[in-house]
Amino acid sequence: MSDLPPSGSTEPAASGPPADPTAPPPPAAEPAPGPFGATGGATPASGASGADPWAGHTGPVPIVPAEPGYDTPQPGAPFPATPPGWTAPDDTSPGHTSQGWTVPPGTPPQGWNAPGTPPHGWNAPPGTPPPGWGGPAYPGYPMPGAAYPVPGAAYPVPAGPGAYAGWFPGIDPQDPLVNPPHAGIGPWFARCTAALRRGWRQLLPIVLLTQVVPAAVIGVLTLVFSPEGEMATAPDGAPVLPAGFWGQMFAFYGVLLSAGLVFGLLQAAGWAAGTWVVARQAAGEPTGLGAAFRYGLRRALGLWGWTLLVSLLVMIGSCFCLLPGLYAAFALALFGPVYLFERREPIGRAWRMFHSRFGMVLGRVALVMAVLLAATVLDAVVGGISGAVFGVEPMKAVGTAIGAVALAVFGALLAAPAYLAQQVGLVVTYAEQRAQEGPVNAARLAAELG
C-alpha cells in the first residue's frame, strides 16, 4: 500500500485505464472543498512527469483544513517541512498556485520571520531571559515581594497593586533611618534596634549623664524633703495633720519643681545630643561624645522652652480628666524631633503629623509609651520595697538612709533602657513621617540638624 499524500492534496482521479505516459498532463482539476470550507492543496510530483500515481486508489482523500488556528502556519514560524516524495511550490506567496498547490491567503512567504523574532533554528545563549520578559518593573528598586536588607534585619514589602503607592522619587527602601511609606511596623522596629546597635556606645553615656543622674538626684531629694509625721486623730474623731505639715509640703514641691527646671535644661541637652548621634550615624558620618554634647548644649535652651510649654499643655489636659492629658501627650510626642530638624512651630507640626496619619503615629508612640510605663512601674516597685524595708522616714538613721538612697539610684538605673527606647523610637517615627510627605533620607536629616 502506498504512503498517503501529505495534508492539502487533491482528490485522486477516478479509477480507469492508465494514462498514456507520453500524453501531456491534463489540466488540474478544481480542488474539492474540505469539511471546514477550505480547498485542497497540491498534487503529487513523484514518478514520471504527468503520471497520476493515485490512479486506482479508492481510499479516503486526506484533507487539511486551512482554518486559522489549526494547521495554518503562525507568523514567525517556519513553513512546514515537505514529506519525502513531495515538492513544495516554488513561490509560497499568498494566492500563488504551482503544480496544483494553492497557498491560503494570510500564509507568510517561505523563510519569512515576524519582526523582532529570531531566525529559524536560532538558539538563545544561556542566561537570556525568556520571551516576553521586559526587565524589572521597578527601576532602581527590588521587585514587589523582594526582601529589603536593612542593617540588622531584612523585611519584606507586600507585593501586589498599590504596594508602592505614595512613594516619592528618591525614597531609598534600604535607608537605615527612614522607614519608607507602607513598609509597616516590622521595618520600623528593625530600624530602631539597628540604631541602638550602632550608637549604644555614645547613647548610653549621654542617657546616664543627662537622664539617669537627674532622675536619681530627684529621687534622693524626694526622700530628704518628704513631709514627716503621721496623721493624728482628734478627740472628736477628726483627722489632724502633723505639726508643720503645710510648710513641709510647700518646701517639698518647691524643691522638686526647682530641680525639675534645672535638670530639665540638662535633659533637653541630652535629647538633642542623642538625636544628633542617631541621625549622623545613620548617614555614615563620624560621631563623638564631645561633638554630641556641644550640639546638645547649643540647642538645649530652645528645646527646654518648648518642653515646658508642652508639659504645661499636658498638665492642663490632665486637670480636666486623665484622658485629655494623655491625648495631648500622644499628639505632641514628636515636638522634640520637629524642633531639632525643622526649627519651626514644633507643636503645630507635631499635632498635624499625629492627626494626618493617626493610626500610624499612635501605634509607634504607644509602643514608646509602653516602655516608659514599664519603667515607671519598676520604679514604683523599687520605691515600695524601699518603704517596706526602711520605713516611711528612712533618712532619720544612717543605715536606713544609705539603703534608701541606694534603692533610689537603682530605680533610676532601671529606667535607662526606657530612655534609650524613647530617644531612638521618636527619631525613627519622625523620619518615617517625613517620608510620608516627600523624599528624604538619613543624609538629608543629618544635614538639617545643623
GROMACS .gro file of C-alpha atoms in nm:
model
  450
    1MET     CA    1   0.000   0.000   0.000
    2SER     CA    2   0.141   0.338  -0.099
    3ASP     CA    3   0.210   0.619   0.152
    4LEU     CA    4  -0.069   0.867   0.187
    5PRO     CA    5  -0.006   1.210   0.039
    6PRO     CA    6   0.056   1.500   0.273
    7SER     CA    7  -0.214   1.724   0.403
    8GLY     CA    8  -0.368   1.951   0.147
    9SER     CA    9  -0.355   1.709  -0.151
   10THR     CA   10  -0.631   1.700  -0.409
   11GLU     CA   11  -0.865   1.411  -0.469
   12PRO     CA   12  -0.705   1.146  -0.697
   13ALA     CA   13  -0.855   1.074  -1.037
   14ALA     CA   14  -1.127   0.813  -1.073
   15SER     CA   15  -1.024   0.456  -1.146
   16GLY     CA   16  -0.986   0.355  -1.515
   17PRO     CA   17  -0.725   0.260  -1.770
   18PRO     CA   18  -0.381   0.405  -1.706
   19ALA     CA   19  -0.297   0.724  -1.886
   20ASP     CA   20  -0.054   0.741  -2.173
   21PRO     CA   21   0.287   0.833  -2.033
   22THR     CA   22   0.368   1.038  -2.340
   23ALA     CA   23   0.048   1.239  -2.329
   24PRO     CA   24   0.062   1.589  -2.180
   25PRO     CA   25  -0.070   1.619  -1.829
   26PRO     CA   26  -0.434   1.709  -1.804
   27PRO     CA   27  -0.528   2.043  -1.652
   28ALA     CA   28  -0.554   2.050  -1.277
   29ALA     CA   29  -0.897   1.970  -1.151
   30GLU     CA   30  -1.084   2.213  -0.929
   31PRO     CA   31  -0.996   2.121  -0.569
   32ALA     CA   32  -1.272   1.969  -0.365
   33PRO     CA   33  -1.397   2.166  -0.067
   34GLY     CA   34  -1.294   2.044   0.277
   35PRO     CA   35  -1.509   2.000   0.582
   36PHE     CA   36  -1.417   2.350   0.706
   37GLY     CA   37  -1.492   2.529   0.381
   38ALA     CA   38  -1.125   2.520   0.268
   39THR     CA   39  -0.992   2.397  -0.059
   40GLY     CA   40  -0.747   2.121  -0.119
   41GLY     CA   41  -0.379   2.163  -0.195
   42ALA     CA   42  -0.109   2.030  -0.427
   43THR     CA   43  -0.090   1.721  -0.647
   44PRO     CA   44   0.190   1.470  -0.603
   45ALA     CA   45   0.500   1.527  -0.810
   46SER     CA   46   0.677   1.192  -0.774
   47GLY     CA   47   0.708   0.942  -1.057
   48ALA     CA   48   0.710   1.012  -1.429
   49SER     CA   49   0.607   1.351  -1.547
   50GLY     CA   50   0.231   1.376  -1.591
   51ALA     CA   51   0.160   1.029  -1.444
   52ASP     CA   52  -0.105   1.005  -1.177
   53PRO     CA   53   0.035   0.782  -0.902
   54TRP     CA   54  -0.307   0.771  -0.736
   55ALA     CA   55  -0.485   0.611  -1.030
   56GLY     CA   56  -0.691   0.325  -0.897
   57HIS     CA   57  -0.682   0.448  -0.538
   58THR     CA   58  -1.015   0.404  -0.365
   59GLY     CA   59  -0.933   0.521  -0.009
   60PRO     CA   60  -1.047   0.841   0.155
   61VAL     CA   61  -0.892   1.163   0.041
   62PRO     CA   62  -0.678   1.331   0.310
   63ILE     CA   63  -0.796   1.684   0.359
   64VAL     CA   64  -0.612   1.956   0.552
   65PRO     CA   65  -0.822   2.244   0.677
   66ALA     CA   66  -0.691   2.589   0.613
   67GLU     CA   67  -0.894   2.733   0.901
   68PRO     CA   68  -0.678   2.967   1.110
   69GLY     CA   69  -0.581   2.817   1.443
   70TYR     CA   70  -0.545   2.459   1.312
   71ASP     CA   71  -0.267   2.382   1.067
   72THR     CA   72  -0.208   2.726   0.921
   73PRO     CA   73   0.149   2.834   0.998
   74GLN     CA   74   0.162   3.113   1.255
   75PRO     CA   75   0.354   3.436   1.192
   76GLY     CA   76   0.720   3.388   1.271
   77ALA     CA   77   0.702   3.006   1.248
   78PRO     CA   78   0.893   2.826   0.967
   79PHE     CA   79   0.694   2.681   0.681
   80PRO     CA   80   0.614   2.312   0.741
   81ALA     CA   81   0.867   2.068   0.604
   82THR     CA   82   0.765   1.875   0.288
   83PRO     CA   83   0.741   1.499   0.331
   84PRO     CA   84   0.967   1.281   0.116
   85GLY     CA   85   0.846   1.247  -0.238
   86TRP     CA   86   0.664   1.578  -0.246
   87THR     CA   87   0.777   1.906  -0.392
   88ALA     CA   88   0.680   2.230  -0.223
   89PRO     CA   89   0.576   2.515  -0.453
   90ASP     CA   90   0.848   2.747  -0.579
   91ASP     CA   91   0.660   3.056  -0.470
   92THR     CA   92   0.469   3.046  -0.142
   93SER     CA   93   0.329   3.394  -0.166
   94PRO     CA   94  -0.040   3.415  -0.077
   95GLY     CA   95  -0.272   3.323  -0.366
   96HIS     CA   96   0.003   3.171  -0.582
   97THR     CA   97  -0.072   2.834  -0.746
   98SER     CA   98   0.202   2.600  -0.860
   99GLN     CA   99   0.157   2.237  -0.968
  100GLY     CA  100  -0.193   2.240  -0.825
  101TRP     CA  101  -0.078   2.379  -0.484
  102THR     CA  102  -0.281   2.674  -0.365
  103VAL     CA  103  -0.138   2.878  -0.079
  104PRO     CA  104  -0.417   3.002   0.150
  105PRO     CA  105  -0.445   3.378   0.192
  106GLY     CA  106  -0.268   3.507   0.504
  107THR     CA  107   0.012   3.250   0.485
  108PRO     CA  108   0.356   3.416   0.517
  109PRO     CA  109   0.613   3.357   0.243
  110GLN     CA  110   0.863   3.079   0.292
  111GLY     CA  111   1.153   3.185   0.512
  112TRP     CA  112   0.965   3.490   0.640
  113ASN     CA  113   1.013   3.582   1.008
  114ALA     CA  114   0.794   3.811   1.210
  115PRO     CA  115   0.955   4.140   1.314
  116GLY     CA  116   1.152   4.102   1.635
  117THR     CA  117   1.165   3.721   1.619
  118PRO     CA  118   1.492   3.530   1.575
  119PRO     CA  119   1.554   3.333   1.251
  120HIS     CA  120   1.452   2.969   1.233
  121GLY     CA  121   1.697   2.739   1.407
  122TRP     CA  122   1.845   3.013   1.625
  123ASN     CA  123   1.906   2.922   1.990
  124ALA     CA  124   1.931   3.186   2.259
  125PRO     CA  125   2.258   3.189   2.457
  126PRO     CA  126   2.249   3.071   2.820
  127GLY     CA  127   2.118   3.331   3.062
  128THR     CA  128   1.893   3.501   2.806
  129PRO     CA  129   1.557   3.598   2.963
  130PRO     CA  130   1.251   3.419   2.829
  131PRO     CA  131   1.039   3.578   2.554
  132GLY     CA  132   0.802   3.843   2.679
  133TRP     CA  133   1.016   3.943   2.974
  134GLY     CA  134   1.060   4.318   2.969
  135GLY     CA  135   1.304   4.374   3.251
  136PRO     CA  136   1.233   4.486   3.608
  137ALA     CA  137   0.914   4.681   3.651
  138TYR     CA  138   1.059   4.900   3.928
  139PRO     CA  139   1.388   5.053   3.809
  140GLY     CA  140   1.621   5.110   4.099
  141TYR     CA  141   1.411   4.909   4.344
  142PRO     CA  142   1.364   4.539   4.409
  143MET     CA  143   1.061   4.369   4.261
  144PRO     CA  144   0.740   4.352   4.469
  145GLY     CA  145   0.772   4.092   4.739
  146ALA     CA  146   1.153   4.105   4.743
  147ALA     CA  147   1.333   4.146   5.073
  148TYR     CA  148   1.486   4.481   5.156
  149PRO     CA  149   1.804   4.421   5.353
  150VAL     CA  150   1.825   4.673   5.634
  151PRO     CA  151   2.128   4.663   5.864
  152GLY     CA  152   2.028   4.421   6.134
  153ALA     CA  153   1.712   4.296   5.967
  154ALA     CA  154   1.553   4.211   5.636
  155TYR     CA  155   1.190   4.289   5.583
  156PRO     CA  156   0.950   4.204   5.303
  157VAL     CA  157   0.742   4.465   5.131
  158PRO     CA  158   0.391   4.346   5.043
  159ALA     CA  159   0.350   4.265   4.676
  160GLY     CA  160   0.050   4.347   4.464
  161PRO     CA  161  -0.117   4.653   4.315
  162GLY     CA  162  -0.066   4.964   4.522
  163ALA     CA  163   0.214   4.818   4.733
  164TYR     CA  164   0.430   5.119   4.649
  165ALA     CA  165   0.152   5.376   4.641
  166GLY     CA  166   0.258   5.708   4.788
  167TRP     CA  167   0.630   5.665   4.728
  168PHE     CA  168   0.825   5.967   4.615
  169PRO     CA  169   1.127   5.968   4.384
  170GLY     CA  170   1.439   5.945   4.595
  171ILE     CA  171   1.295   5.719   4.865
  172ASP     CA  172   1.557   5.455   4.945
  173PRO     CA  173   1.396   5.133   5.076
  174GLN     CA  174   1.728   5.040   5.237
  175ASP     CA  175   1.781   5.368   5.423
  176PRO     CA  176   1.898   5.283   5.777
  177LEU     CA  177   1.687   5.555   5.940
  178VAL     CA  178   1.388   5.637   5.717
  179ASN     CA  179   1.116   5.374   5.706
  180PRO     CA  180   0.957   5.400   5.357
  181PRO     CA  181   0.581   5.451   5.318
  182HIS     CA  182   0.363   5.146   5.374
  183ALA     CA  183   0.656   4.931   5.491
  184GLY     CA  184   0.486   4.850   5.822
  185ILE     CA  185   0.573   4.821   6.187
  186GLY     CA  186   0.833   4.547   6.136
  187PRO     CA  187   1.081   4.760   5.939
  188TRP     CA  188   1.021   5.047   6.183
  189PHE     CA  189   1.118   4.824   6.474
  190ALA     CA  190   1.417   4.690   6.278
  191ARG     CA  191   1.547   5.044   6.225
  192CYS     CA  192   1.506   5.124   6.595
  193THR     CA  193   1.706   4.820   6.700
  194ALA     CA  194   1.967   4.887   6.431
  195ALA     CA  195   2.008   5.245   6.559
  196LEU     CA  196   2.060   5.111   6.912
  197ARG     CA  197   2.323   4.864   6.792
  198ARG     CA  198   2.507   5.134   6.601
  199GLY     CA  199   2.505   5.402   6.869
  200TRP     CA  200   2.473   5.245   7.213
  201ARG     CA  201   2.836   5.332   7.297
  202GLN     CA  202   2.758   5.702   7.254
  203LEU     CA  203   2.391   5.697   7.356
  204LEU     CA  204   2.440   5.515   7.685
  205PRO     CA  205   2.677   5.774   7.838
  206ILE     CA  206   2.450   6.053   7.718
  207VAL     CA  207   2.145   5.891   7.877
  208LEU     CA  208   2.327   5.812   8.201
  209LEU     CA  209   2.456   6.165   8.243
  210THR     CA  210   2.153   6.363   8.124
  211GLN     CA  211   1.859   6.138   8.220
  212VAL     CA  212   1.957   5.883   8.485
  213VAL     CA  213   2.159   6.119   8.706
  214PRO     CA  214   1.879   6.382   8.724
  215ALA     CA  215   1.625   6.108   8.797
  216ALA     CA  216   1.845   5.968   9.075
  217VAL     CA  217   1.902   6.313   9.229
  218ILE     CA  218   1.529   6.390   9.225
  219GLY     CA  219   1.465   6.052   9.386
  220VAL     CA  220   1.707   6.132   9.668
  221LEU     CA  221   1.558   6.480   9.713
  222THR     CA  222   1.217   6.316   9.745
  223LEU     CA  223   1.347   6.105  10.033
  224VAL     CA  224   1.506   6.404  10.206
  225PHE     CA  225   1.221   6.656  10.176
  226SER     CA  226   0.921   6.428  10.212
  227PRO     CA  227   0.682   6.561  10.481
  228GLU     CA  228   0.740   6.382  10.809
  229GLY     CA  229   0.491   6.285  11.070
  230GLU     CA  230   0.176   6.082  11.060
  231MET     CA  231  -0.187   6.175  11.061
  232ALA     CA  232  -0.333   6.201  11.410
  233THR     CA  233  -0.689   6.172  11.533
  234ALA     CA  234  -0.865   6.441  11.741
  235PRO     CA  235  -1.084   6.352  12.043
  236ASP     CA  236  -1.388   6.401  11.825
  237GLY     CA  237  -1.252   6.153  11.568
  238ALA     CA  238  -1.149   6.409  11.304
  239PRO     CA  239  -0.809   6.362  11.135
  240VAL     CA  240  -0.538   6.603  11.248
  241LEU     CA  241  -0.242   6.699  11.032
  242PRO     CA  242   0.103   6.677  11.189
  243ALA     CA  243   0.266   6.999  11.302
  244GLY     CA  244   0.434   7.196  11.025
  245PHE     CA  245   0.275   6.980  10.757
  246TRP     CA  246   0.192   7.258  10.511
  247GLY     CA  247   0.533   7.418  10.541
  248GLN     CA  248   0.699   7.086  10.471
  249MET     CA  249   0.464   7.021  10.180
  250PHE     CA  250   0.540   7.357  10.014
  251ALA     CA  251   0.913   7.302  10.066
  252PHE     CA  252   0.889   6.954   9.918
  253TYR     CA  253   0.716   7.061   9.598
  254GLY     CA  254   0.925   7.376   9.568
  255VAL     CA  255   1.246   7.173   9.575
  256LEU     CA  256   1.113   6.923   9.322
  257LEU     CA  257   0.992   7.199   9.089
  258SER     CA  258   1.324   7.381   9.107
  259ALA     CA  259   1.518   7.059   9.047
  260GLY     CA  260   1.292   6.976   8.755
  261LEU     CA  261   1.354   7.314   8.595
  262VAL     CA  262   1.729   7.295   8.640
  263PHE     CA  263   1.763   6.935   8.533
  264GLY     CA  264   1.515   6.992   8.252
  265LEU     CA  265   1.775   7.203   8.077
  266LEU     CA  266   2.029   6.922   8.113
  267GLN     CA  267   1.776   6.666   7.989
  268ALA     CA  268   1.698   6.882   7.685
  269ALA     CA  269   2.069   6.892   7.603
  270GLY     CA  270   2.076   6.513   7.630
  271TRP     CA  271   1.781   6.466   7.394
  272ALA     CA  272   1.940   6.696   7.137
  273ALA     CA  273   2.277   6.519   7.166
  274GLY     CA  274   2.116   6.175   7.130
  275THR     CA  275   1.919   6.284   6.824
  276TRP     CA  276   2.239   6.416   6.668
  277VAL     CA  277   2.413   6.081   6.727
  278VAL     CA  278   2.126   5.873   6.583
  279ALA     CA  279   2.093   6.084   6.267
  280ARG     CA  280   2.464   6.119   6.190
  281GLN     CA  281   2.541   5.753   6.246
  282ALA     CA  282   2.259   5.653   6.011
  283ALA     CA  283   2.410   5.886   5.750
  284GLY     CA  284   2.754   5.728   5.797
  285GLU     CA  285   2.909   6.043   5.941
  286PRO     CA  286   3.154   6.043   6.233
  287THR     CA  287   3.018   6.097   6.583
  288GLY     CA  288   3.187   6.169   6.913
  289LEU     CA  289   3.069   6.241   7.264
  290GLY     CA  290   3.234   6.583   7.273
  291ALA     CA  291   3.073   6.695   6.948
  292ALA     CA  292   2.738   6.549   7.054
  293PHE     CA  293   2.738   6.738   7.384
  294ARG     CA  294   2.842   7.060   7.213
  295TYR     CA  295   2.550   7.029   6.975
  296GLY     CA  296   2.315   6.941   7.261
  297LEU     CA  297   2.415   7.243   7.468
  298ARG     CA  298   2.374   7.468   7.165
  299ARG     CA  299   2.015   7.354   7.114
  300ALA     CA  300   1.921   7.288   7.477
  301LEU     CA  301   1.764   7.623   7.563
  302GLY     CA  302   1.516   7.624   7.275
  303LEU     CA  303   1.420   7.261   7.325
  304TRP     CA  304   1.383   7.318   7.700
  305GLY     CA  305   1.142   7.608   7.643
  306TRP     CA  306   0.921   7.403   7.412
  307THR     CA  307   0.933   7.114   7.661
  308LEU     CA  308   0.799   7.341   7.934
  309LEU     CA  309   0.514   7.457   7.711
  310VAL     CA  310   0.418   7.104   7.609
  311SER     CA  311   0.433   6.990   7.973
  312LEU     CA  312   0.201   7.274   8.069
  313LEU     CA  313  -0.050   7.172   7.799
  314VAL     CA  314  -0.042   6.811   7.914
  315MET     CA  315  -0.089   6.923   8.276
  316ILE     CA  316  -0.387   7.140   8.185
  317GLY     CA  317  -0.542   6.850   7.995
  318SER     CA  318  -0.490   6.622   8.292
  319CYS     CA  319  -0.667   6.870   8.521
  320PHE     CA  320  -0.991   6.819   8.328
  321CYS     CA  321  -0.952   6.444   8.311
  322LEU     CA  322  -0.682   6.187   8.264
  323LEU     CA  323  -0.786   6.113   7.905
  324PRO     CA  324  -0.737   6.469   7.764
  325GLY     CA  325  -0.394   6.489   7.922
  326LEU     CA  326  -0.297   6.151   7.782
  327TYR     CA  327  -0.428   6.252   7.440
  328ALA     CA  328  -0.220   6.570   7.446
  329ALA     CA  329   0.090   6.370   7.541
  330PHE     CA  330   0.043   6.137   7.243
  331ALA     CA  331  -0.048   6.411   6.995
  332LEU     CA  332   0.254   6.628   7.085
  333ALA     CA  333   0.508   6.349   7.132
  334LEU     CA  334   0.705   6.442   6.817
  335PHE     CA  335   0.757   6.808   6.909
  336GLY     CA  336   1.124   6.748   7.004
  337PRO     CA  337   1.239   6.600   6.670
  338VAL     CA  338   1.029   6.858   6.483
  339TYR     CA  339   1.208   7.140   6.664
  340LEU     CA  340   1.556   6.991   6.618
  341PHE     CA  341   1.518   6.908   6.248
  342GLU     CA  342   1.286   7.184   6.127
  343ARG     CA  343   1.311   7.460   6.392
  344ARG     CA  344   0.960   7.586   6.324
  345GLU     CA  345   0.623   7.553   6.502
  346PRO     CA  346   0.702   7.220   6.671
  347ILE     CA  347   0.366   7.198   6.847
  348GLY     CA  348   0.160   7.264   6.535
  349ARG     CA  349   0.369   7.032   6.317
  350ALA     CA  350   0.359   6.752   6.574
  351TRP     CA  351  -0.017   6.791   6.607
  352ARG     CA  352  -0.071   6.776   6.228
  353MET     CA  353   0.158   6.475   6.187
  354PHE     CA  354  -0.035   6.289   6.455
  355HIS     CA  355  -0.375   6.358   6.302
  356SER     CA  356  -0.274   6.321   5.938
  357ARG     CA  357  -0.168   5.960   5.995
  358PHE     CA  358  -0.345   5.893   6.320
  359GLY     CA  359  -0.318   5.515   6.337
  360MET     CA  360   0.046   5.501   6.229
  361VAL     CA  361   0.177   5.764   6.471
  362LEU     CA  362  -0.045   5.644   6.753
  363GLY     CA  363   0.088   5.289   6.719
  364ARG     CA  364   0.455   5.397   6.721
  365VAL     CA  365   0.415   5.640   7.009
  366ALA     CA  366   0.211   5.385   7.205
  367LEU     CA  367   0.499   5.138   7.186
  368VAL     CA  368   0.738   5.403   7.319
  369MET     CA  369   0.494   5.500   7.595
  370ALA     CA  370   0.452   5.135   7.690
  371VAL     CA  371   0.826   5.107   7.752
  372LEU     CA  372   0.819   5.424   7.964
  373LEU     CA  373   0.519   5.292   8.156
  374ALA     CA  374   0.704   4.967   8.228
  375ALA     CA  375   1.000   5.168   8.362
  376THR     CA  376   0.764   5.372   8.581
  377VAL     CA  377   0.609   5.056   8.722
  378LEU     CA  378   0.954   4.916   8.801
  379ASP     CA  379   1.049   5.237   8.979
  380ALA     CA  380   0.727   5.222   9.182
  381VAL     CA  381   0.801   4.863   9.277
  382VAL     CA  382   1.151   4.960   9.392
  383GLY     CA  383   1.002   5.250   9.592
  384GLY     CA  384   0.754   5.013   9.754
  385ILE     CA  385   1.035   4.776   9.851
  386SER     CA  386   1.231   5.069   9.997
  387GLY     CA  387   0.934   5.181  10.209
  388ALA     CA  388   0.869   4.829  10.332
  389VAL     CA  389   1.234   4.769  10.425
  390PHE     CA  390   1.350   5.109  10.553
  391GLY     CA  391   1.021   5.263  10.668
  392VAL     CA  392   0.844   5.584  10.574
  393GLU     CA  393   1.117   5.800  10.733
  394PRO     CA  394   1.441   5.634  10.620
  395MET     CA  395   1.656   5.948  10.650
  396LYS     CA  396   1.645   5.955  11.033
  397ALA     CA  397   1.912   5.684  11.060
  398VAL     CA  398   2.236   5.645  10.868
  399GLY     CA  399   2.187   5.279  10.782
  400THR     CA  400   1.834   5.318  10.652
  401ALA     CA  401   1.932   5.638  10.469
  402ILE     CA  402   2.212   5.460  10.279
  403GLY     CA  403   1.983   5.173  10.185
  404ALA     CA  404   1.702   5.403  10.069
  405VAL     CA  405   1.940   5.615   9.860
  406ALA     CA  406   2.091   5.302   9.702
  407LEU     CA  407   1.747   5.177   9.602
  408ALA     CA  408   1.655   5.519   9.461
  409VAL     CA  409   1.965   5.517   9.240
  410PHE     CA  410   1.895   5.158   9.136
  411GLY     CA  411   1.540   5.251   9.034
  412ALA     CA  412   1.674   5.534   8.820
  413LEU     CA  413   1.920   5.297   8.652
  414LEU     CA  414   1.637   5.058   8.566
  415ALA     CA  415   1.481   5.336   8.361
  416ALA     CA  416   1.788   5.374   8.135
  417PRO     CA  417   1.665   5.125   7.869
  418ALA     CA  418   1.333   5.311   7.856
  419TYR     CA  419   1.514   5.641   7.794
  420LEU     CA  420   1.713   5.478   7.510
  421ALA     CA  421   1.394   5.338   7.356
  422GLN     CA  422   1.225   5.678   7.380
  423GLN     CA  423   1.521   5.854   7.220
  424VAL     CA  424   1.550   5.618   6.924
  425GLY     CA  425   1.179   5.544   6.879
  426LEU     CA  426   1.074   5.907   6.846
  427VAL     CA  427   1.352   5.992   6.600
  428VAL     CA  428   1.272   5.694   6.375
  429THR     CA  429   0.899   5.774   6.394
  430TYR     CA  430   0.964   6.134   6.292
  431ALA     CA  431   1.182   6.020   5.998
  432GLU     CA  432   0.904   5.787   5.883
  433GLN     CA  433   0.650   6.070   5.888
  434ARG     CA  434   0.882   6.287   5.682
  435ALA     CA  435   0.898   6.010   5.420
  436GLN     CA  436   0.519   6.020   5.402
  437GLU     CA  437   0.539   6.385   5.299
  438GLY     CA  438   0.823   6.379   5.046
  439PRO     CA  439   1.161   6.232   4.955
  440VAL     CA  440   1.401   6.226   5.248
  441ASN     CA  441   1.693   6.015   5.365
  442ALA     CA  442   1.931   5.991   5.659
  443ALA     CA  443   2.191   6.217   5.498
  444ARG     CA  444   1.937   6.495   5.447
  445LEU     CA  445   1.806   6.466   5.803
  446ALA     CA  446   2.159   6.476   5.945
  447ALA     CA  447   2.228   6.791   5.741
  448GLU     CA  448   1.908   6.956   5.871
  449LEU     CA  449   2.028   6.925   6.230
  450GLY     CA  450   2.292   7.190   6.157
   0.00000   0.00000   0.00000
